[in-house]
mmCIF file of C-alpha atoms in Angstrom:
data_model
loop_
_atom_site.group_PDB
_atom_site.id
_atom_site.type_symbol
_atom_site.label_atom_id
_atom_site.label_comp_id
_atom_site.label_asym_id
_atom_site.label_seq_id
_atom_site.Cartn_x
_atom_site.Cartn_y
_atom_site.Cartn_z
ATOM 1 C CA MET A 461 -22.098 -12.314 -53.434
ATOM 2 C CA SER A 462 -19.545 -9.881 -52.112
ATOM 3 C CA ASP A 463 -16.072 -9.041 -53.511
ATOM 4 C CA THR A 464 -14.969 -9.717 -50.374
ATOM 5 C CA THR A 465 -16.765 -13.174 -49.911
ATOM 6 C CA TYR A 466 -16.505 -13.801 -54.267
ATOM 7 C CA ALA A 467 -12.681 -14.208 -55.973
ATOM 8 C CA PRO A 468 -12.507 -16.451 -58.994
ATOM 9 C CA PRO A 469 -9.294 -16.600 -60.580
ATOM 10 C CA GLN A 470 -9.262 -14.382 -63.500
ATOM 11 C CA ALA A 471 -7.101 -14.016 -66.897
ATOM 12 C CA GLY A 472 -7.099 -11.030 -69.357
ATOM 13 C CA ALA A 473 -4.504 -11.604 -72.209
ATOM 14 C CA ASP A 474 -5.505 -10.878 -74.898
ATOM 15 C CA GLN A 475 -4.985 -13.936 -77.866
ATOM 16 C CA ASP A 476 -6.335 -14.927 -81.496
ATOM 17 C CA GLY A 477 -8.672 -10.888 -81.082
ATOM 18 C CA ARG A 478 -10.571 -12.776 -77.987
ATOM 19 C CA THR A 479 -8.957 -12.788 -73.775
ATOM 20 C CA ALA A 480 -6.820 -15.765 -72.558
ATOM 21 C CA ALA A 481 -9.881 -16.716 -70.984
ATOM 22 C CA HIS A 482 -12.354 -17.247 -73.696
ATOM 23 C CA GLY A 483 -14.801 -20.247 -73.676
ATOM 24 C CA ALA A 484 -13.103 -21.902 -70.765
ATOM 25 C CA PHE A 485 -14.171 -23.359 -67.485
ATOM 26 C CA ILE A 486 -13.116 -20.589 -64.888
ATOM 27 C CA TRP A 487 -14.875 -20.964 -62.260
ATOM 28 C CA TYR A 488 -17.279 -23.893 -59.631
ATOM 29 C CA GLU A 489 -19.554 -23.251 -57.789
ATOM 30 C CA LEU A 490 -21.860 -25.745 -55.220
ATOM 31 C CA ILE A 491 -25.305 -24.429 -54.873
ATOM 32 C CA THR A 492 -26.533 -25.295 -51.846
ATOM 33 C CA PRO A 493 -28.880 -25.435 -48.190
ATOM 34 C CA ASP A 494 -26.387 -26.797 -45.870
ATOM 35 C CA PRO A 495 -22.828 -24.586 -46.316
ATOM 36 C CA VAL A 496 -21.511 -26.557 -42.648
ATOM 37 C CA ALA A 497 -22.542 -29.847 -44.552
ATOM 38 C CA ALA A 498 -21.279 -30.000 -47.418
ATOM 39 C CA LYS A 499 -18.092 -28.864 -46.123
ATOM 40 C CA THR A 500 -17.738 -31.525 -43.818
ATOM 41 C CA PHE A 501 -19.101 -34.231 -46.506
ATOM 42 C CA TYR A 502 -16.816 -32.340 -49.565
ATOM 43 C CA ASP A 503 -13.501 -32.088 -47.437
ATOM 44 C CA ALA A 504 -13.895 -36.002 -46.892
ATOM 45 C CA VAL A 505 -14.710 -36.755 -50.334
ATOM 46 C CA VAL A 506 -11.838 -34.594 -51.885
ATOM 47 C CA GLY A 507 -9.807 -33.679 -49.719
ATOM 48 C CA TRP A 508 -10.427 -30.221 -50.001
ATOM 49 C CA THR A 509 -10.369 -27.222 -47.023
ATOM 50 C CA ILE A 510 -13.847 -25.109 -47.352
ATOM 51 C CA GLU A 511 -13.655 -22.537 -45.032
ATOM 52 C CA PRO A 512 -16.038 -21.793 -42.250
ATOM 53 C CA GLN A 513 -18.455 -19.008 -42.566
ATOM 54 C CA PRO A 514 -17.244 -15.336 -43.659
ATOM 55 C CA SER A 515 -18.587 -12.540 -41.910
ATOM 56 C CA GLY A 516 -20.868 -10.333 -44.313
ATOM 57 C CA GLU A 517 -24.617 -10.258 -44.861
ATOM 58 C CA MET A 518 -23.371 -12.684 -47.920
ATOM 59 C CA ASP A 519 -23.124 -16.840 -46.865
ATOM 60 C CA TYR A 520 -20.012 -17.625 -49.507
ATOM 61 C CA ARG A 521 -16.828 -19.472 -49.005
ATOM 62 C CA MET A 522 -13.914 -20.547 -51.119
ATOM 63 C CA ILE A 523 -13.081 -24.465 -51.735
ATOM 64 C CA GLY A 524 -9.420 -24.660 -50.223
ATOM 65 C CA ARG A 525 -7.040 -27.028 -52.518
ATOM 66 C CA ALA A 526 -4.053 -28.380 -50.543
ATOM 67 C CA ASP A 527 -1.215 -27.334 -52.853
ATOM 68 C CA GLY A 528 -3.706 -23.605 -51.133
ATOM 69 C CA GLY A 529 -5.168 -22.661 -54.513
ATOM 70 C CA ASN A 530 -9.448 -22.797 -54.217
ATOM 71 C CA ALA A 531 -11.160 -25.436 -55.938
ATOM 72 C CA GLY A 532 -14.189 -22.306 -56.350
ATOM 73 C CA GLY A 533 -16.882 -21.822 -53.864
ATOM 74 C CA VAL A 534 -19.940 -22.553 -51.864
ATOM 75 C CA MET A 535 -23.263 -20.057 -52.032
ATOM 76 C CA ARG A 536 -25.367 -21.028 -49.326
ATOM 77 C CA LEU A 537 -29.272 -22.014 -50.641
ATOM 78 C CA THR A 538 -31.712 -19.667 -49.375
ATOM 79 C CA ASP A 539 -35.242 -19.978 -48.976
ATOM 80 C CA ASP A 540 -36.244 -17.185 -51.659
ATOM 81 C CA MET A 541 -34.123 -18.541 -53.996
ATOM 82 C CA GLN A 542 -35.839 -22.374 -53.755
ATOM 83 C CA SER A 543 -38.946 -20.996 -53.490
ATOM 84 C CA HIS A 544 -37.387 -19.529 -57.309
ATOM 85 C CA GLY A 545 -37.100 -22.500 -58.076
ATOM 86 C CA ALA A 546 -33.395 -23.041 -57.431
ATOM 87 C CA ARG A 547 -32.125 -26.730 -55.841
ATOM 88 C CA PRO A 548 -28.643 -28.303 -54.743
ATOM 89 C CA THR A 549 -26.316 -27.900 -58.081
ATOM 90 C CA TRP A 550 -22.734 -27.431 -59.226
ATOM 91 C CA LEU A 551 -22.880 -24.606 -61.112
ATOM 92 C CA GLY A 552 -19.591 -23.773 -63.665
ATOM 93 C CA TYR A 553 -18.693 -20.296 -64.771
ATOM 94 C CA ILE A 554 -17.659 -20.149 -68.556
ATOM 95 C CA ALA A 555 -15.508 -17.364 -69.751
ATOM 96 C CA THR A 556 -16.511 -14.410 -72.465
ATOM 97 C CA ASP A 557 -15.226 -11.986 -73.386
ATOM 98 C CA ASP A 558 -18.681 -9.268 -73.836
ATOM 99 C CA VAL A 559 -21.480 -10.954 -70.918
ATOM 100 C CA ASP A 560 -23.441 -8.769 -72.536
ATOM 101 C CA GLN A 561 -23.498 -9.850 -76.269
ATOM 102 C CA THR A 562 -23.490 -13.359 -74.801
ATOM 103 C CA VAL A 563 -26.814 -13.440 -73.088
ATOM 104 C CA ALA A 564 -27.934 -11.540 -76.471
ATOM 105 C CA SER A 565 -26.692 -14.008 -78.104
ATOM 106 C CA ILE A 566 -27.599 -17.023 -76.112
ATOM 107 C CA GLU A 567 -31.071 -16.065 -76.397
ATOM 108 C CA GLN A 568 -31.340 -15.020 -80.192
ATOM 109 C CA SER A 569 -30.054 -19.173 -80.170
ATOM 110 C CA GLY A 570 -33.184 -20.564 -77.424
ATOM 111 C CA GLY A 571 -31.022 -19.969 -74.519
ATOM 112 C CA LYS A 572 -32.773 -17.948 -71.655
ATOM 113 C CA ALA A 573 -31.229 -14.802 -69.110
ATOM 114 C CA LEU A 574 -31.747 -16.593 -65.481
ATOM 115 C CA LEU A 575 -30.281 -14.175 -63.458
ATOM 116 C CA PRO A 576 -29.425 -10.921 -65.963
ATOM 117 C CA ALA A 577 -26.076 -9.843 -66.284
ATOM 118 C CA PHE A 578 -24.369 -7.930 -63.491
ATOM 119 C CA ASP A 579 -21.361 -6.565 -61.778
ATOM 120 C CA ILE A 580 -19.462 -7.179 -58.901
ATOM 121 C CA PRO A 581 -16.872 -4.517 -58.772
ATOM 122 C CA ASP A 582 -12.892 -5.097 -59.047
ATOM 123 C CA ILE A 583 -13.914 -8.904 -59.686
ATOM 124 C CA GLY A 584 -16.021 -9.122 -62.722
ATOM 125 C CA ARG A 585 -19.418 -9.574 -64.964
ATOM 126 C CA ILE A 586 -20.956 -12.651 -64.271
ATOM 127 C CA ALA A 587 -24.972 -14.224 -65.735
ATOM 128 C CA MET A 588 -26.458 -16.900 -65.112
ATOM 129 C CA VAL A 589 -28.459 -18.283 -68.402
ATOM 130 C CA ALA A 590 -29.343 -21.787 -69.723
ATOM 131 C CA ASP A 591 -28.303 -23.153 -73.404
ATOM 132 C CA PRO A 592 -31.446 -23.903 -75.704
ATOM 133 C CA GLN A 593 -31.982 -27.485 -74.019
ATOM 134 C CA GLY A 594 -31.875 -25.763 -70.540
ATOM 135 C CA ALA A 595 -28.608 -26.868 -68.560
ATOM 136 C CA PRO A 596 -27.690 -23.770 -66.663
ATOM 137 C CA PHE A 597 -24.273 -22.785 -66.576
ATOM 138 C CA TYR A 598 -22.616 -18.709 -65.696
ATOM 139 C CA ALA A 599 -20.728 -15.976 -68.208
ATOM 140 C CA MET A 600 -18.261 -14.159 -67.172
ATOM 141 C CA LYS A 601 -15.981 -11.677 -67.977
ATOM 142 C CA PRO A 602 -14.038 -11.305 -64.836
ATOM 143 C CA THR A 603 -12.145 -8.042 -64.092
ATOM 144 C CA PRO A 604 -8.213 -9.111 -63.830
ATOM 145 C CA PRO A 605 -6.577 -8.628 -60.308
ATOM 146 C CA ALA A 606 -4.039 -5.061 -60.312
ATOM 147 C CA GLY A 607 -0.971 -6.154 -60.946
ATOM 148 C CA ASN A 608 -1.207 -9.407 -62.425
ATOM 149 C CA GLU A 609 -3.029 -8.374 -65.756
ATOM 150 C CA ASN A 610 -1.996 -12.378 -67.429
ATOM 151 C CA ALA A 611 -2.840 -14.143 -64.102
ATOM 152 C CA GLN A 612 -4.956 -17.058 -65.776
ATOM 153 C CA SER A 613 -7.464 -19.479 -63.185
ATOM 154 C CA ASP A 614 -6.304 -22.902 -62.413
ATOM 155 C CA VAL A 615 -9.041 -24.429 -61.079
ATOM 156 C CA PHE A 616 -9.576 -26.574 -63.631
ATOM 157 C CA SER A 617 -6.803 -29.361 -64.944
ATOM 158 C CA SER A 618 -7.022 -32.590 -66.490
ATOM 159 C CA ASP A 619 -4.300 -34.205 -64.309
ATOM 160 C CA GLN A 620 -3.835 -32.293 -60.794
ATOM 161 C CA PRO A 621 -5.572 -32.606 -57.642
ATOM 162 C CA GLY A 622 -8.362 -31.599 -55.887
ATOM 163 C CA ARG A 623 -9.325 -29.775 -59.314
ATOM 164 C CA VAL A 624 -11.942 -29.910 -61.922
ATOM 165 C CA ALA A 625 -10.548 -33.090 -64.275
ATOM 166 C CA TRP A 626 -13.561 -33.188 -66.581
ATOM 167 C CA ASN A 627 -16.754 -31.592 -68.031
ATOM 168 C CA GLU A 628 -19.761 -33.399 -68.883
ATOM 169 C CA LEU A 629 -22.775 -32.435 -70.774
ATOM 170 C CA ALA A 630 -25.690 -34.773 -71.171
ATOM 171 C CA THR A 631 -28.077 -32.577 -73.225
ATOM 172 C CA THR A 632 -32.036 -33.829 -75.121
ATOM 173 C CA ASP A 633 -29.803 -32.785 -78.113
ATOM 174 C CA LEU A 634 -27.068 -33.076 -79.278
ATOM 175 C CA ALA A 635 -27.059 -32.152 -82.398
ATOM 176 C CA ALA A 636 -28.003 -28.819 -81.180
ATOM 177 C CA ALA A 637 -25.290 -28.784 -78.196
ATOM 178 C CA LYS A 638 -22.077 -29.312 -80.370
ATOM 179 C CA GLN A 639 -23.576 -25.835 -82.560
ATOM 180 C CA PHE A 640 -24.221 -23.454 -79.411
ATOM 181 C CA TYR A 641 -21.155 -24.449 -77.811
ATOM 182 C CA PRO A 642 -18.235 -23.908 -80.284
ATOM 183 C CA GLU A 643 -19.886 -21.403 -82.191
ATOM 184 C CA LYS A 644 -20.059 -18.920 -78.372
ATOM 185 C CA PHE A 645 -17.143 -20.119 -76.777
ATOM 186 C CA GLY A 646 -14.836 -21.301 -79.347
ATOM 187 C CA TRP A 647 -14.495 -24.952 -79.241
ATOM 188 C CA THR A 648 -13.595 -27.309 -81.535
ATOM 189 C CA LEU A 649 -15.245 -31.002 -81.695
ATOM 190 C CA GLY A 650 -12.961 -34.578 -81.361
ATOM 191 C CA ASP A 651 -13.325 -36.479 -81.712
ATOM 192 C CA VAL A 652 -16.065 -39.607 -81.130
ATOM 193 C CA MET A 653 -16.998 -42.707 -78.787
ATOM 194 C CA PRO A 654 -19.966 -44.728 -80.263
ATOM 195 C CA MET A 655 -21.995 -46.156 -76.299
ATOM 196 C CA GLY A 656 -23.968 -48.462 -77.771
ATOM 197 C CA ASP A 657 -27.952 -47.793 -77.054
ATOM 198 C CA MET A 658 -26.912 -44.814 -75.109
ATOM 199 C CA GLY A 659 -25.162 -42.657 -78.784
ATOM 200 C CA ASP A 660 -22.395 -40.887 -78.782
ATOM 201 C CA TYR A 661 -20.175 -39.545 -76.568
ATOM 202 C CA GLN A 662 -18.602 -36.524 -78.308
ATOM 203 C CA PHE A 663 -15.218 -34.865 -77.220
ATOM 204 C CA VAL A 664 -14.774 -31.439 -76.590
ATOM 205 C CA ASN A 665 -12.355 -29.178 -77.100
ATOM 206 C CA ARG A 666 -10.254 -26.402 -76.477
ATOM 207 C CA SER A 667 -6.852 -24.494 -77.587
ATOM 208 C CA ASP A 668 -5.801 -27.994 -77.913
ATOM 209 C CA VAL A 669 -6.838 -29.470 -74.593
ATOM 210 C CA MET A 670 -8.973 -31.887 -74.112
ATOM 211 C CA ILE A 671 -11.940 -30.101 -70.862
ATOM 212 C CA GLY A 672 -14.758 -32.732 -71.530
ATOM 213 C CA ALA A 673 -17.392 -33.928 -73.640
ATOM 214 C CA MET A 674 -21.347 -33.966 -74.291
ATOM 215 C CA MET A 675 -23.598 -36.900 -74.471
ATOM 216 C CA THR A 676 -27.416 -37.432 -75.003
ATOM 217 C CA ALA A 677 -29.277 -37.545 -70.953
ATOM 218 C CA ALA A 678 -30.610 -40.649 -71.076
ATOM 219 C CA ALA A 679 -34.455 -40.673 -70.867
ATOM 220 C CA GLY A 680 -36.208 -38.715 -67.983
ATOM 221 C CA ASN A 681 -33.229 -36.881 -66.749
ATOM 222 C CA HIS A 682 -32.855 -33.106 -67.797
ATOM 223 C CA PRO A 683 -30.092 -31.285 -69.800
ATOM 224 C CA ARG A 684 -27.110 -30.541 -66.873
ATOM 225 C CA TRP A 685 -22.799 -29.803 -66.354
ATOM 226 C CA ARG A 686 -22.110 -32.899 -64.436
ATOM 227 C CA PHE A 687 -17.917 -32.047 -63.400
ATOM 228 C CA TYR A 688 -15.428 -35.086 -62.400
ATOM 229 C CA PHE A 689 -13.521 -33.693 -59.283
ATOM 230 C CA ARG A 690 -9.410 -35.447 -59.024
ATOM 231 C CA VAL A 691 -8.919 -37.749 -56.789
ATOM 232 C CA ALA A 692 -5.982 -39.534 -55.118
ATOM 233 C CA ASP A 693 -8.059 -42.672 -54.798
ATOM 234 C CA VAL A 694 -11.810 -43.262 -56.323
ATOM 235 C CA ASP A 695 -12.596 -46.559 -54.019
ATOM 236 C CA ALA A 696 -11.889 -44.450 -50.623
ATOM 237 C CA ALA A 697 -14.020 -41.647 -52.007
ATOM 238 C CA LYS A 698 -16.682 -43.854 -53.125
ATOM 239 C CA GLN A 699 -16.695 -44.888 -48.864
ATOM 240 C CA ALA A 700 -16.177 -41.775 -47.999
ATOM 241 C CA VAL A 701 -19.566 -41.049 -50.438
ATOM 242 C CA GLU A 702 -21.017 -43.351 -48.607
ATOM 243 C CA ALA A 703 -19.915 -42.873 -45.081
ATOM 244 C CA GLY A 704 -21.000 -38.912 -45.358
ATOM 245 C CA GLY A 705 -24.545 -40.083 -46.409
ATOM 246 C CA GLY A 706 -24.584 -39.328 -50.479
ATOM 247 C CA THR A 707 -25.501 -41.761 -52.284
ATOM 248 C CA VAL A 708 -22.893 -43.896 -54.999
ATOM 249 C CA LEU A 709 -25.175 -43.546 -58.824
ATOM 250 C CA HIS A 710 -22.825 -44.937 -60.785
ATOM 251 C CA GLY A 711 -18.960 -46.773 -60.629
ATOM 252 C CA PRO A 712 -16.039 -47.202 -59.897
ATOM 253 C CA GLN A 713 -16.042 -47.737 -63.371
ATOM 254 C CA GLU A 714 -12.343 -47.600 -65.872
ATOM 255 C CA VAL A 715 -12.557 -45.419 -68.621
ATOM 256 C CA PRO A 716 -10.755 -45.197 -71.799
ATOM 257 C CA GLY A 717 -7.499 -43.914 -70.671
ATOM 258 C CA GLY A 718 -6.839 -45.193 -67.812
ATOM 259 C CA ASP A 719 -8.632 -43.698 -64.797
ATOM 260 C CA ARG A 720 -11.571 -44.740 -62.971
ATOM 261 C CA VAL A 721 -14.523 -42.913 -62.462
ATOM 262 C CA LEU A 722 -17.966 -42.177 -59.617
ATOM 263 C CA ILE A 723 -20.725 -40.782 -59.488
ATOM 264 C CA SER A 724 -22.750 -39.489 -57.099
ATOM 265 C CA THR A 725 -24.565 -37.518 -55.103
ATOM 266 C CA ASP A 726 -24.179 -35.550 -52.316
ATOM 267 C CA PRO A 727 -26.391 -35.310 -49.559
ATOM 268 C CA GLN A 728 -28.667 -32.355 -50.802
ATOM 269 C CA GLY A 729 -28.725 -34.201 -54.108
ATOM 270 C CA ALA A 730 -26.130 -31.899 -56.108
ATOM 271 C CA GLU A 731 -24.846 -34.268 -58.376
ATOM 272 C CA PHE A 732 -21.441 -34.702 -58.772
ATOM 273 C CA GLY A 733 -18.415 -37.226 -60.442
ATOM 274 C CA VAL A 734 -15.031 -38.244 -59.149
ATOM 275 C CA VAL A 735 -11.782 -39.530 -60.926
ATOM 276 C CA GLY A 736 -8.880 -41.114 -60.490
ATOM 277 C CA LYS A 737 -6.294 -43.133 -61.460
#
């Protein structure tokens, strides 16, 4: 990464002893071996405009929304990264007041530091970690932009198009996850929706806003976060997934609240969801 190719929205105001960003999903990142194919695919499915390859050593591309903002970034998955076990995936960045302290706390709880903490000038301090069950994500303390110290990330919104509208954890130990994430990031547990043989669907809140849910992963599936992008038309998104070489795994299906969801993989194998009315 470099400070010229990576610029997630920031947040820096204090709130109850923590920054306003603490515990928020502040950035989303697609890691893929083919950013050019990803642009063609996701621009059609979600309605984004992923930028062309920037100049410089790092191939990191911003995901542009129709309203002019950014939805996240795309990083090229290199051969070296793949040789160390990296695979195409979507990852979320969770804000923290102290990256090193958070990483140490995660390790004490049985998690791992997959990429030690490092600084990006004018952007922030970042570490890639895994929770105790192995679900990966980034922990980040963003550096507020000069002159706009109270700026807030807007990459997550439950109802705005082109943004992540739902963060869903599939884990092999739901009870442990329900303790881990509230402890590390100040989340609170909301209602529970029983799903029969699939177990409970535990809704999760942050600062009185429902940001997603946790559930038990299906047998044989690895723990992971799945992110759902809001689109105007789920059926059109399904057609674009299939036309673009992706694979529909589930749906469209109506969910409580009147939305419909679709779960898919892109042509390179990264899993994601879309949601819409």
